Amino acid sequence: MTNIPFMRPSLVKYEEYKAYLDLIDNSRIYSNFGPINNAFESRILNDYFDNIGGVTTVNNATSGLMLSISQTKRKGAKYAIMPSFTFSATALAAMWCGLEPYFIDVNPEGWEMDTEKLKLAISNLGEQVAVVVPYATFGNNIDLTYYEELHNNGIPVVVDAAPCFGSSKENIQFGTSFSGIVVYSFHATKPFGIGEGGLIYSADTKLINSIKAQSNFSYSGKRESESLGLNAKLSEFHAAIGLATLDVFQEKIQKRIALYNVYSEEISKYSLLDNGWCLQKTTGRIPYQFFSILCPPGESNNKYIKKLQENSINAVSYYNPACHNQKQFQEFIYTDLSITDDISSRVICMPFWEEMDENTIRIVVETLSI
Ligand SMILES: *Cc1c(COP(=O)(O)O)cnc(C)c1O
C-alpha cells in the first residue's frame, strides 16, 4: 500500500517568485528591511489588517515571541502565564526572556487557555505576572475581548497565533485592532508557508516600531544597541517568496477548507461523533493546518495512530506530550492540568496537504473507523 504522509507542504514554485529574485540581483540588497521586505509588510498591512496598526516581519515566530515578550514583560516579575497545550516554542520563548512558564489548563470545547482559570491565577500571582501568552489553538479565532482588557490594564498580552495568518471572522483577519501583540508563523508547515519566517502585529504602532528596532540589534538610527536586541530579520529572499504567496493565498485557504469539509463528511458517514469522537469547537474561517479529532473518552490516541501506521498512514498527535510533560518544563507544574492531559491523550491530527484527493481522505477515515 502506498504511504500516506502527514503533510506535504507546497510552497509557491520558483517561477512564481523569479521576478522578485531578479529585483534582488539588481538591488544587491539582501536583508535589513530591504525593498522586497517593505513591500511585503505594506501589502500585508493593507490587504489583511485594513491599515490599522503596524506589522514587522521576523525570521521565525519563535524569535518573534521572544522579542514580543522581552519588549513588553513587566520588570521584576517572574511568570509567563500560558496554556500547556501549545507548541514548545511558546514556553521556550518565555524562558529565553528569563521568565518561568506558568501553565493553565484549557477549555474542553475550544482547547484554548481557560480564561476563568487564568483570572484566578492572575489574582493569586499578582505582581509576579510578567506577561500572559494565550495560544489561538490550531488557527482558531479565539475571543480576544478579555485579553484586550488585560493588556489595557497593565498586564501585557502576547498572543501565539502561529497558524492564524489567514484566519478571519466576519472578514476581519484574526488579531486586527488588538492592542497587545499577535505573532504569526510563516514556517513551511503553516498555512502561509514561506520556508522560515513570521510576522508581529499590534494596533500599537509605537510598540511595533520598537520591536522592529529590537529585531535589528536594537539599533534605531545610530549603530548603538539601546536595549537587549537580536538579529531576527527576514531576508529579502524569504520576503520574495512571501509576496508571491500573497498572490495565491486565498486559493490555498479555500483548498484547505474544502479538504476539512471532506474530512467532516467522512467522519459523519461513519457516525464517529455519535460514538464519543469529538471535534474542536471553532469560530470563523480557518486556513486549517490539519484535521484534528479526539478519540472517545477513556481511549488512547496511541492505539489509533498505531492502527493508521500499520496501514501506512502517518498521523501525529499535537500536543502530546503537552509542555508540562516535557523534560524542559516538568518543574513548572503549579495548577491542575487534567483537561490538557485528557485532550493530549486523545488528540489525533490527520494527514493534510493541499493537493490531497478526496479518495485518500476516504481511505484515512475508513481505516480510522473500522
Ligand atoms: C509553529 C509554531 C511556533 C513556532 O513557529 P516558528 O516560525 O517555527 O518559530 C510557535 N507556536 C506555535 C503554536 C506553533 O504552531
mmCIF file of C-alpha atoms and ligand atoms in Angstrom:
data_model
loop_
_atom_site.group_PDB
_atom_site.id
_atom_site.type_symbol
_atom_site.label_atom_id
_atom_site.label_comp_id
_atom_site.label_asym_id
_atom_site.label_seq_id
_atom_site.Cartn_x
_atom_site.Cartn_y
_atom_site.Cartn_z
ATOM 1 C CA MET A 1 0.000 0.000 0.000
ATOM 2 C CA THR A 2 1.309 3.483 -0.776
ATOM 3 C CA ASN A 3 2.460 5.581 2.095
ATOM 4 C CA ILE A 4 0.195 8.478 3.102
ATOM 5 C CA PRO A 5 2.361 11.172 4.725
ATOM 6 C CA PHE A 6 1.121 13.518 7.423
ATOM 7 C CA MET A 7 1.999 16.644 5.458
ATOM 8 C CA ARG A 8 3.387 17.568 2.072
ATOM 9 C CA PRO A 9 3.938 21.320 2.278
ATOM 10 C CA SER A 10 3.788 23.006 -1.126
ATOM 11 C CA LEU A 11 5.248 26.467 -1.256
ATOM 12 C CA VAL A 12 4.997 28.679 -4.338
ATOM 13 C CA LYS A 13 7.201 27.463 -7.176
ATOM 14 C CA TYR A 14 10.342 29.215 -8.415
ATOM 15 C CA GLU A 15 8.589 30.650 -11.493
ATOM 16 C CA GLU A 16 6.142 32.466 -9.228
ATOM 17 C CA TYR A 17 8.820 34.436 -7.375
ATOM 18 C CA LYS A 18 11.574 34.568 -10.020
ATOM 19 C CA ALA A 19 10.745 38.204 -10.917
ATOM 20 C CA TYR A 20 11.388 39.239 -7.307
ATOM 21 C CA LEU A 21 14.723 37.400 -7.282
ATOM 22 C CA ASP A 22 15.733 39.412 -10.356
ATOM 23 C CA LEU A 23 14.937 42.569 -8.394
ATOM 24 C CA ILE A 24 17.219 41.350 -5.601
ATOM 25 C CA ASP A 25 20.019 40.655 -8.115
ATOM 26 C CA ASN A 26 19.678 44.228 -9.339
ATOM 27 C CA SER A 27 19.281 45.990 -5.997
ATOM 28 C CA ARG A 28 22.014 43.913 -4.307
ATOM 29 C CA ILE A 29 20.078 44.363 -1.079
ATOM 30 C CA TYR A 30 19.664 41.012 0.624
ATOM 31 C CA SER A 31 18.286 41.839 4.069
ATOM 32 C CA ASN A 32 17.949 44.684 6.629
ATOM 33 C CA PHE A 33 14.378 45.711 5.747
ATOM 34 C CA GLY A 34 15.066 45.960 2.028
ATOM 35 C CA PRO A 35 12.542 46.972 -0.631
ATOM 36 C CA ILE A 36 11.041 43.473 -1.044
ATOM 37 C CA ASN A 37 10.508 43.078 2.700
ATOM 38 C CA ASN A 38 8.996 46.556 2.904
ATOM 39 C CA ALA A 39 6.617 45.815 0.032
ATOM 40 C CA PHE A 40 5.662 42.528 1.732
ATOM 41 C CA GLU A 41 4.908 44.296 5.034
ATOM 42 C CA SER A 42 2.894 47.083 3.345
ATOM 43 C CA ARG A 43 0.811 44.626 1.394
ATOM 44 C CA ILE A 44 0.070 42.545 4.480
ATOM 45 C CA LEU A 45 -0.915 45.616 6.497
ATOM 46 C CA ASN A 46 -3.148 46.859 3.707
ATOM 47 C CA ASP A 47 -4.703 43.587 2.500
ATOM 48 C CA TYR A 48 -5.083 41.808 5.853
ATOM 49 C CA PHE A 49 -5.181 44.445 8.621
ATOM 50 C CA ASP A 50 -7.012 47.241 6.836
ATOM 51 C CA ASN A 51 -4.021 49.530 7.580
ATOM 52 C CA ILE A 52 -4.918 49.504 11.277
ATOM 53 C CA GLY A 53 -1.794 49.407 13.467
ATOM 54 C CA GLY A 54 1.552 48.055 12.297
ATOM 55 C CA VAL A 55 3.474 44.908 11.367
ATOM 56 C CA THR A 56 7.093 43.845 11.304
ATOM 57 C CA THR A 57 8.438 40.640 9.789
ATOM 58 C CA VAL A 58 10.755 38.264 11.625
ATOM 59 C CA ASN A 59 12.905 35.288 10.647
ATOM 60 C CA ASN A 60 10.569 32.912 12.526
ATOM 61 C CA ALA A 61 7.742 33.062 15.067
ATOM 62 C CA THR A 62 9.901 31.799 17.925
ATOM 63 C CA SER A 63 12.167 34.851 17.734
ATOM 64 C CA GLY A 64 9.001 36.924 17.205
ATOM 65 C CA LEU A 65 7.648 35.616 20.520
ATOM 66 C CA MET A 66 10.990 36.258 22.234
ATOM 67 C CA LEU A 67 11.110 39.856 21.021
ATOM 68 C CA SER A 68 7.467 40.498 21.913
ATOM 69 C CA ILE A 69 7.735 39.026 25.403
ATOM 70 C CA SER A 70 11.035 40.762 26.082
ATOM 71 C CA GLN A 71 9.690 44.098 24.874
ATOM 72 C CA THR A 72 6.520 44.022 26.991
ATOM 73 C CA LYS A 73 7.212 41.925 30.130
ATOM 74 C CA ARG A 74 6.740 43.660 33.468
ATOM 75 C CA LYS A 75 10.071 44.395 35.145
ATOM 76 C CA GLY A 76 10.953 42.227 38.118
ATOM 77 C CA ALA A 77 8.037 39.845 37.550
ATOM 78 C CA LYS A 78 8.608 36.130 37.214
ATOM 79 C CA TYR A 79 5.868 34.298 35.328
ATOM 80 C CA ALA A 80 4.719 33.984 31.745
ATOM 81 C CA ILE A 81 1.202 32.562 32.011
ATOM 82 C CA MET A 82 0.306 30.287 29.101
ATOM 83 C CA PRO A 83 -1.516 27.067 28.266
ATOM 84 C CA SER A 84 0.465 23.838 28.440
ATOM 85 C CA PHE A 85 -1.462 22.705 25.361
ATOM 86 C CA THR A 86 0.752 24.559 22.887
ATOM 87 C CA PHE A 87 3.938 24.072 20.905
ATOM 88 C CA SER A 88 7.127 24.092 22.998
ATOM 89 C CA ALA A 89 8.243 27.325 21.278
ATOM 90 C CA THR A 90 5.759 29.319 23.408
ATOM 91 C CA ALA A 91 7.348 28.152 26.655
ATOM 92 C CA LEU A 92 10.910 28.260 25.290
ATOM 93 C CA ALA A 93 10.484 31.874 24.151
ATOM 94 C CA ALA A 94 9.392 32.870 27.673
ATOM 95 C CA MET A 95 12.419 31.127 29.174
ATOM 96 C CA TRP A 96 14.797 32.899 26.789
ATOM 97 C CA CYS A 97 13.307 36.104 28.233
ATOM 98 C CA GLY A 98 14.297 34.976 31.740
ATOM 99 C CA LEU A 99 10.739 34.019 32.721
ATOM 100 C CA GLU A 100 9.177 30.859 34.062
ATOM 101 C CA PRO A 101 6.210 29.334 32.235
ATOM 102 C CA TYR A 102 3.110 29.088 34.431
ATOM 103 C CA PHE A 103 0.735 26.643 32.790
ATOM 104 C CA ILE A 104 -3.039 26.968 32.859
ATOM 105 C CA ASP A 105 -5.493 24.286 31.783
ATOM 106 C CA VAL A 106 -7.512 24.563 28.581
ATOM 107 C CA ASN A 107 -11.182 24.768 27.926
ATOM 108 C CA PRO A 108 -12.613 21.351 26.909
ATOM 109 C CA GLU A 109 -14.526 22.710 23.875
ATOM 110 C CA GLY A 110 -12.155 25.062 22.084
ATOM 111 C CA TRP A 111 -8.875 23.665 23.559
ATOM 112 C CA GLU A 112 -7.608 27.180 24.293
ATOM 113 C CA MET A 113 -6.495 28.590 27.679
ATOM 114 C CA ASP A 114 -9.413 28.664 30.149
ATOM 115 C CA THR A 115 -9.914 32.355 30.967
ATOM 116 C CA GLU A 116 -11.701 31.637 34.255
ATOM 117 C CA LYS A 117 -8.692 29.645 35.492
ATOM 118 C CA LEU A 118 -6.436 32.355 34.112
ATOM 119 C CA LYS A 119 -8.262 35.042 36.110
ATOM 120 C CA LEU A 120 -7.806 33.011 39.275
ATOM 121 C CA ALA A 121 -4.067 32.596 38.612
ATOM 122 C CA ILE A 122 -3.653 36.310 37.946
ATOM 123 C CA SER A 123 -5.332 37.201 41.212
ATOM 124 C CA ASN A 124 -3.165 34.674 43.092
ATOM 125 C CA LEU A 125 0.114 35.716 41.490
ATOM 126 C CA GLY A 126 -0.449 39.488 41.498
ATOM 127 C CA GLU A 127 2.751 41.411 40.789
ATOM 128 C CA GLN A 128 4.587 38.241 39.807
ATOM 129 C CA VAL A 129 2.795 38.056 36.451
ATOM 130 C CA ALA A 130 5.200 39.315 33.788
ATOM 131 C CA VAL A 131 3.147 38.535 30.690
ATOM 132 C CA VAL A 132 0.194 36.417 29.517
ATOM 133 C CA VAL A 133 0.692 34.318 26.378
ATOM 134 C CA PRO A 134 -2.512 32.731 25.053
ATOM 135 C CA TYR A 135 -2.348 30.401 22.062
ATOM 136 C CA ALA A 136 -5.003 30.548 19.329
ATOM 137 C CA THR A 137 -5.289 26.782 19.124
ATOM 138 C CA PHE A 138 -4.826 25.302 15.634
ATOM 139 C CA GLY A 139 -5.683 28.623 13.961
ATOM 140 C CA ASN A 140 -8.962 29.208 15.767
ATOM 141 C CA ASN A 141 -10.283 32.774 16.037
ATOM 142 C CA ILE A 142 -10.237 32.799 19.838
ATOM 143 C CA ASP A 143 -12.081 35.600 21.625
ATOM 144 C CA LEU A 144 -9.591 38.375 22.454
ATOM 145 C CA THR A 145 -12.026 40.615 24.388
ATOM 146 C CA TYR A 146 -10.707 39.676 27.827
ATOM 147 C CA TYR A 147 -7.089 39.836 26.661
ATOM 148 C CA GLU A 148 -7.614 43.334 25.261
ATOM 149 C CA GLU A 149 -8.916 44.413 28.662
ATOM 150 C CA LEU A 150 -5.999 42.725 30.437
ATOM 151 C CA HIS A 151 -3.419 44.385 28.203
ATOM 152 C CA ASN A 152 -5.003 47.801 28.625
ATOM 153 C CA ASN A 153 -4.999 47.313 32.391
ATOM 154 C CA GLY A 154 -1.251 46.829 32.544
ATOM 155 C CA ILE A 155 -0.790 43.078 32.132
ATOM 156 C CA PRO A 156 0.923 42.659 28.767
ATOM 157 C CA VAL A 157 -0.524 40.078 26.380
ATOM 158 C CA VAL A 158 1.385 38.383 23.563
ATOM 159 C CA VAL A 159 -0.790 36.016 21.519
ATOM 160 C CA ASP A 160 0.884 32.984 19.981
ATOM 161 C CA ALA A 161 -1.109 32.967 16.731
ATOM 162 C CA ALA A 162 1.434 30.879 14.833
ATOM 163 C CA PRO A 163 -1.027 29.153 12.433
ATOM 164 C CA CYS A 164 -3.522 32.072 12.295
ATOM 165 C CA PHE A 165 -2.385 34.139 9.353
ATOM 166 C CA GLY A 166 -5.480 33.940 7.124
ATOM 167 C CA SER A 167 -7.858 33.098 9.995
ATOM 168 C CA SER A 168 -10.769 35.510 9.994
ATOM 169 C CA LYS A 169 -14.177 36.228 11.436
ATOM 170 C CA GLU A 170 -16.687 38.320 9.515
ATOM 171 C CA ASN A 171 -13.917 39.030 7.017
ATOM 172 C CA ILE A 172 -11.611 40.503 9.636
ATOM 173 C CA GLN A 173 -8.146 38.942 9.962
ATOM 174 C CA PHE A 174 -7.581 37.398 13.417
ATOM 175 C CA GLY A 175 -5.704 39.881 15.624
ATOM 176 C CA THR A 176 -6.742 43.062 13.793
ATOM 177 C CA SER A 177 -7.061 46.032 16.208
ATOM 178 C CA PHE A 178 -5.570 44.102 19.153
ATOM 179 C CA SER A 179 -3.615 46.493 21.406
ATOM 180 C CA GLY A 180 -1.280 43.781 22.676
ATOM 181 C CA ILE A 181 0.905 41.732 20.340
ATOM 182 C CA VAL A 182 -0.004 38.934 17.927
ATOM 183 C CA VAL A 183 2.695 36.673 16.478
ATOM 184 C CA TYR A 184 2.191 34.601 13.298
ATOM 185 C CA SER A 185 4.484 31.946 11.811
ATOM 186 C CA PHE A 186 5.311 31.573 8.129
ATOM 187 C CA HIS A 187 7.084 28.237 8.610
ATOM 188 C CA ALA A 188 6.706 25.805 5.714
ATOM 189 C CA THR A 189 4.265 23.662 7.702
ATOM 190 C CA LYS A 190 1.914 26.555 8.436
ATOM 191 C CA PRO A 191 -0.934 27.537 6.054
ATOM 192 C CA PHE A 192 1.002 30.640 4.945
ATOM 193 C CA GLY A 193 4.357 28.929 4.445
ATOM 194 C CA ILE A 194 7.455 30.624 3.034
ATOM 195 C CA GLY A 195 10.155 28.311 4.459
ATOM 196 C CA GLU A 196 11.100 30.163 7.635
ATOM 197 C CA GLY A 197 9.556 33.471 8.651
ATOM 198 C CA GLY A 198 6.977 35.195 10.780
ATOM 199 C CA LEU A 199 5.088 38.378 11.483
ATOM 200 C CA ILE A 200 4.432 40.542 14.530
ATOM 201 C CA TYR A 201 1.270 42.650 14.588
ATOM 202 C CA SER A 202 -0.071 45.241 17.013
ATOM 203 C CA ALA A 203 -2.608 48.041 16.796
ATOM 204 C CA ASP A 204 0.052 49.963 18.763
ATOM 205 C CA THR A 205 2.440 51.201 16.045
ATOM 206 C CA LYS A 206 4.893 52.595 18.588
ATOM 207 C CA LEU A 207 5.258 49.128 20.073
ATOM 208 C CA ILE A 208 5.801 47.639 16.593
ATOM 209 C CA ASN A 209 8.476 50.241 15.837
ATOM 210 C CA SER A 210 10.402 49.413 18.988
ATOM 211 C CA ILE A 211 10.164 45.673 18.268
ATOM 212 C CA LYS A 212 11.368 46.315 14.718
ATOM 213 C CA ALA A 213 14.440 48.117 16.078
ATOM 214 C CA GLN A 214 14.971 45.344 18.611
ATOM 215 C CA SER A 215 14.911 42.731 15.819
ATOM 216 C CA ASN A 216 17.901 44.571 14.301
ATOM 217 C CA PHE A 217 20.274 44.568 17.306
ATOM 218 C CA SER A 218 18.172 47.326 18.923
ATOM 219 C CA TYR A 219 19.675 49.904 16.614
ATOM 220 C CA SER A 220 17.492 52.906 15.991
ATOM 221 C CA GLY A 221 19.349 55.342 13.798
ATOM 222 C CA LYS A 222 22.784 55.041 15.350
ATOM 223 C CA ARG A 223 24.876 51.869 15.338
ATOM 224 C CA GLU A 224 24.382 51.541 19.045
ATOM 225 C CA SER A 225 22.346 48.885 20.876
ATOM 226 C CA GLU A 226 19.808 50.668 23.004
ATOM 227 C CA SER A 227 18.283 47.578 24.603
ATOM 228 C CA LEU A 228 18.561 43.779 24.527
ATOM 229 C CA GLY A 229 18.358 43.285 20.769
ATOM 230 C CA LEU A 230 18.628 40.321 18.476
ATOM 231 C CA ASN A 231 19.055 39.662 14.792
ATOM 232 C CA ALA A 232 15.584 38.424 13.828
ATOM 233 C CA LYS A 233 15.241 39.992 10.394
ATOM 234 C CA LEU A 234 13.574 38.345 7.408
ATOM 235 C CA SER A 235 15.831 38.052 4.347
ATOM 236 C CA GLU A 236 14.801 39.576 1.021
ATOM 237 C CA PHE A 237 14.664 36.041 -0.438
ATOM 238 C CA HIS A 238 12.044 34.925 2.068
ATOM 239 C CA ALA A 239 10.125 38.167 1.566
ATOM 240 C CA ALA A 240 10.112 37.429 -2.196
ATOM 241 C CA ILE A 241 8.503 34.053 -1.542
ATOM 242 C CA GLY A 242 6.102 35.840 0.812
ATOM 243 C CA LEU A 243 4.987 38.342 -1.828
ATOM 244 C CA ALA A 244 4.348 35.535 -4.313
ATOM 245 C CA THR A 245 2.464 33.584 -1.645
ATOM 246 C CA LEU A 246 0.113 36.525 -1.053
ATOM 247 C CA ASP A 247 -0.976 36.209 -4.713
ATOM 248 C CA VAL A 248 -2.235 32.654 -4.217
ATOM 249 C CA PHE A 249 -3.084 32.541 -0.522
ATOM 250 C CA GLN A 250 -6.861 32.873 -0.805
ATOM 251 C CA GLU A 251 -6.885 29.868 -3.160
ATOM 252 C CA LYS A 252 -4.778 27.900 -0.692
ATOM 253 C CA ILE A 253 -7.210 28.737 2.119
ATOM 254 C CA GLN A 254 -10.153 27.564 0.009
ATOM 255 C CA LYS A 255 -8.428 24.265 -0.737
ATOM 256 C CA ARG A 256 -7.748 23.718 2.959
ATOM 257 C CA ILE A 257 -11.349 24.459 3.918
ATOM 258 C CA ALA A 258 -12.631 22.120 1.190
ATOM 259 C CA LEU A 259 -10.394 19.315 2.487
ATOM 260 C CA TYR A 260 -11.575 19.923 6.027
ATOM 261 C CA ASN A 261 -15.163 19.635 4.811
ATOM 262 C CA VAL A 262 -14.462 16.318 3.092
ATOM 263 C CA TYR A 263 -12.981 15.011 6.348
ATOM 264 C CA SER A 264 -16.092 16.199 8.221
ATOM 265 C CA GLU A 265 -18.414 14.451 5.756
ATOM 266 C CA GLU A 266 -16.483 11.191 6.033
ATOM 267 C CA ILE A 267 -16.466 11.441 9.835
ATOM 268 C CA SER A 268 -20.242 11.790 9.846
ATOM 269 C CA LYS A 269 -20.640 8.939 7.359
ATOM 270 C CA TYR A 270 -19.095 6.634 9.964
ATOM 271 C CA SER A 271 -21.091 8.329 12.800
ATOM 272 C CA LEU A 272 -17.894 8.942 14.755
ATOM 273 C CA LEU A 273 -19.291 11.975 16.571
ATOM 274 C CA ASP A 274 -22.232 9.891 17.819
ATOM 275 C CA ASN A 275 -19.772 7.399 19.226
ATOM 276 C CA GLY A 276 -17.726 9.611 21.519
ATOM 277 C CA TRP A 277 -15.321 11.152 18.996
ATOM 278 C CA CYS A 278 -15.061 14.901 19.293
ATOM 279 C CA LEU A 279 -14.073 17.890 17.165
ATOM 280 C CA GLN A 280 -12.645 21.207 18.367
ATOM 281 C CA LYS A 281 -15.270 23.925 18.701
ATOM 282 C CA THR A 282 -14.127 26.778 16.466
ATOM 283 C CA THR A 283 -15.433 30.059 15.093
ATOM 284 C CA GLY A 284 -14.873 31.942 11.852
ATOM 285 C CA ARG A 285 -12.923 30.958 8.750
ATOM 286 C CA ILE A 286 -9.753 28.944 9.392
ATOM 287 C CA PRO A 287 -6.978 28.031 6.913
ATOM 288 C CA TYR A 288 -6.723 24.614 8.553
ATOM 289 C CA GLN A 289 -3.232 23.323 9.238
ATOM 290 C CA PHE A 290 -4.550 19.763 9.569
ATOM 291 C CA PHE A 291 -7.696 17.901 10.633
ATOM 292 C CA SER A 292 -7.667 17.123 14.341
ATOM 293 C CA ILE A 293 -10.115 14.990 16.277
ATOM 294 C CA LEU A 294 -10.323 13.453 19.769
ATOM 295 C CA CYS A 295 -10.864 9.712 20.089
ATOM 296 C CA PRO A 296 -13.588 8.659 22.580
ATOM 297 C CA PRO A 297 -13.061 9.377 26.314
ATOM 298 C CA GLY A 298 -11.045 6.686 28.061
ATOM 299 C CA GLU A 299 -9.338 5.587 24.853
ATOM 300 C CA SER A 300 -5.802 6.478 23.815
ATOM 301 C CA ASN A 301 -4.764 8.188 20.588
ATOM 302 C CA ASN A 302 -1.683 5.925 20.518
ATOM 303 C CA LYS A 303 -3.870 2.975 19.662
ATOM 304 C CA TYR A 304 -5.363 4.753 16.635
ATOM 305 C CA ILE A 305 -2.095 6.287 15.487
ATOM 306 C CA LYS A 306 -0.573 2.806 15.562
ATOM 307 C CA LYS A 307 -3.502 1.378 13.635
ATOM 308 C CA LEU A 308 -3.151 4.070 10.964
ATOM 309 C CA GLN A 309 0.617 3.485 10.865
ATOM 310 C CA GLU A 310 0.052 -0.226 10.242
ATOM 311 C CA ASN A 311 -1.875 0.834 7.159
ATOM 312 C CA SER A 312 0.931 3.185 6.025
ATOM 313 C CA ILE A 313 -0.950 6.292 7.145
ATOM 314 C CA ASN A 314 1.031 8.832 9.136
ATOM 315 C CA ALA A 315 -0.969 10.730 11.732
ATOM 316 C CA VAL A 316 0.511 12.640 14.682
ATOM 317 C CA SER A 317 -0.780 13.928 17.998
ATOM 318 C CA TYR A 318 -0.268 17.641 18.706
ATOM 319 C CA TYR A 319 0.421 18.360 21.511
ATOM 320 C CA ASN A 320 1.347 15.099 23.114
ATOM 321 C CA PRO A 321 3.238 15.352 25.382
ATOM 322 C CA ALA A 322 1.858 18.772 26.312
ATOM 323 C CA CYS A 323 4.515 21.224 27.547
ATOM 324 C CA HIS A 324 4.210 20.375 31.248
ATOM 325 C CA ASN A 325 5.059 16.756 30.442
ATOM 326 C CA GLN A 326 8.227 17.660 28.522
ATOM 327 C CA LYS A 327 11.604 17.349 30.228
ATOM 328 C CA GLN A 328 12.445 21.043 29.908
ATOM 329 C CA PHE A 329 9.220 22.233 31.567
ATOM 330 C CA GLN A 330 8.306 19.474 34.056
ATOM 331 C CA GLU A 331 9.290 21.525 37.093
ATOM 332 C CA PHE A 332 6.744 24.241 36.239
ATOM 333 C CA ILE A 333 3.561 22.447 37.248
ATOM 334 C CA TYR A 334 1.599 24.633 39.637
ATOM 335 C CA THR A 335 -2.020 24.114 38.622
ATOM 336 C CA ASP A 336 -4.369 21.308 37.707
ATOM 337 C CA LEU A 337 -3.940 20.367 34.046
ATOM 338 C CA SER A 338 -6.341 17.461 33.804
ATOM 339 C CA ILE A 339 -8.226 18.691 30.727
ATOM 340 C CA THR A 340 -4.934 19.250 28.956
ATOM 341 C CA ASP A 341 -3.882 15.700 29.890
ATOM 342 C CA ASP A 342 -7.177 14.318 28.635
ATOM 343 C CA ILE A 343 -7.029 16.166 25.302
ATOM 344 C CA SER A 344 -3.382 15.366 24.676
ATOM 345 C CA SER A 345 -4.005 11.674 25.286
ATOM 346 C CA ARG A 346 -6.933 11.682 22.814
ATOM 347 C CA VAL A 347 -5.979 14.113 20.040
ATOM 348 C CA ILE A 348 -5.174 12.785 16.579
ATOM 349 C CA CYS A 349 -4.043 15.073 13.749
ATOM 350 C CA MET A 350 -4.823 13.504 10.406
ATOM 351 C CA PRO A 351 -2.882 13.709 7.121
ATOM 352 C CA PHE A 352 -3.440 17.036 5.406
ATOM 353 C CA TRP A 353 -1.893 18.782 2.404
ATOM 354 C CA GLU A 354 -3.322 20.974 -0.299
ATOM 355 C CA GLU A 355 -3.362 18.556 -3.237
ATOM 356 C CA MET A 356 -4.699 15.689 -1.163
ATOM 357 C CA ASP A 357 -7.556 13.996 -3.041
ATOM 358 C CA GLU A 358 -10.915 13.017 -1.651
ATOM 359 C CA ASN A 359 -10.245 9.356 -2.119
ATOM 360 C CA THR A 360 -7.173 9.483 0.110
ATOM 361 C CA ILE A 361 -9.269 11.150 2.810
ATOM 362 C CA ARG A 362 -11.865 8.379 2.447
ATOM 363 C CA ILE A 363 -9.177 5.736 2.937
ATOM 364 C CA VAL A 364 -7.815 7.508 6.007
ATOM 365 C CA VAL A 365 -11.198 7.901 7.719
ATOM 366 C CA GLU A 366 -12.244 4.378 6.812
ATOM 367 C CA THR A 367 -9.044 2.994 8.334
ATOM 368 C CA LEU A 368 -9.664 5.003 11.483
ATOM 369 C CA SER A 369 -13.296 3.914 11.752
ATOM 370 C CA ILE A 370 -13.377 0.194 11.126
HETATM 371 C C1 LIG B 1 4.849 26.671 14.585
HETATM 372 C C2 LIG B 1 4.581 27.225 15.915
HETATM 373 C C3 LIG B 1 5.505 28.063 16.566
HETATM 374 C C4 LIG B 1 6.881 28.308 16.044
HETATM 375 O O1 LIG B 1 6.931 28.969 14.817
HETATM 376 P P1 LIG B 1 8.320 29.064 14.056
HETATM 377 O O2 LIG B 1 8.045 30.061 12.965
HETATM 378 O O3 LIG B 1 8.621 27.713 13.530
HETATM 379 O O4 LIG B 1 9.345 29.550 15.012
HETATM 380 C C5 LIG B 1 5.170 28.600 17.796
HETATM 381 N N1 LIG B 1 3.993 28.339 18.364
HETATM 382 C C6 LIG B 1 3.076 27.538 17.783
HETATM 383 C C7 LIG B 1 1.779 27.285 18.476
HETATM 384 C C8 LIG B 1 3.344 26.944 16.544
HETATM 385 O O5 LIG B 1 2.422 26.142 15.988
#
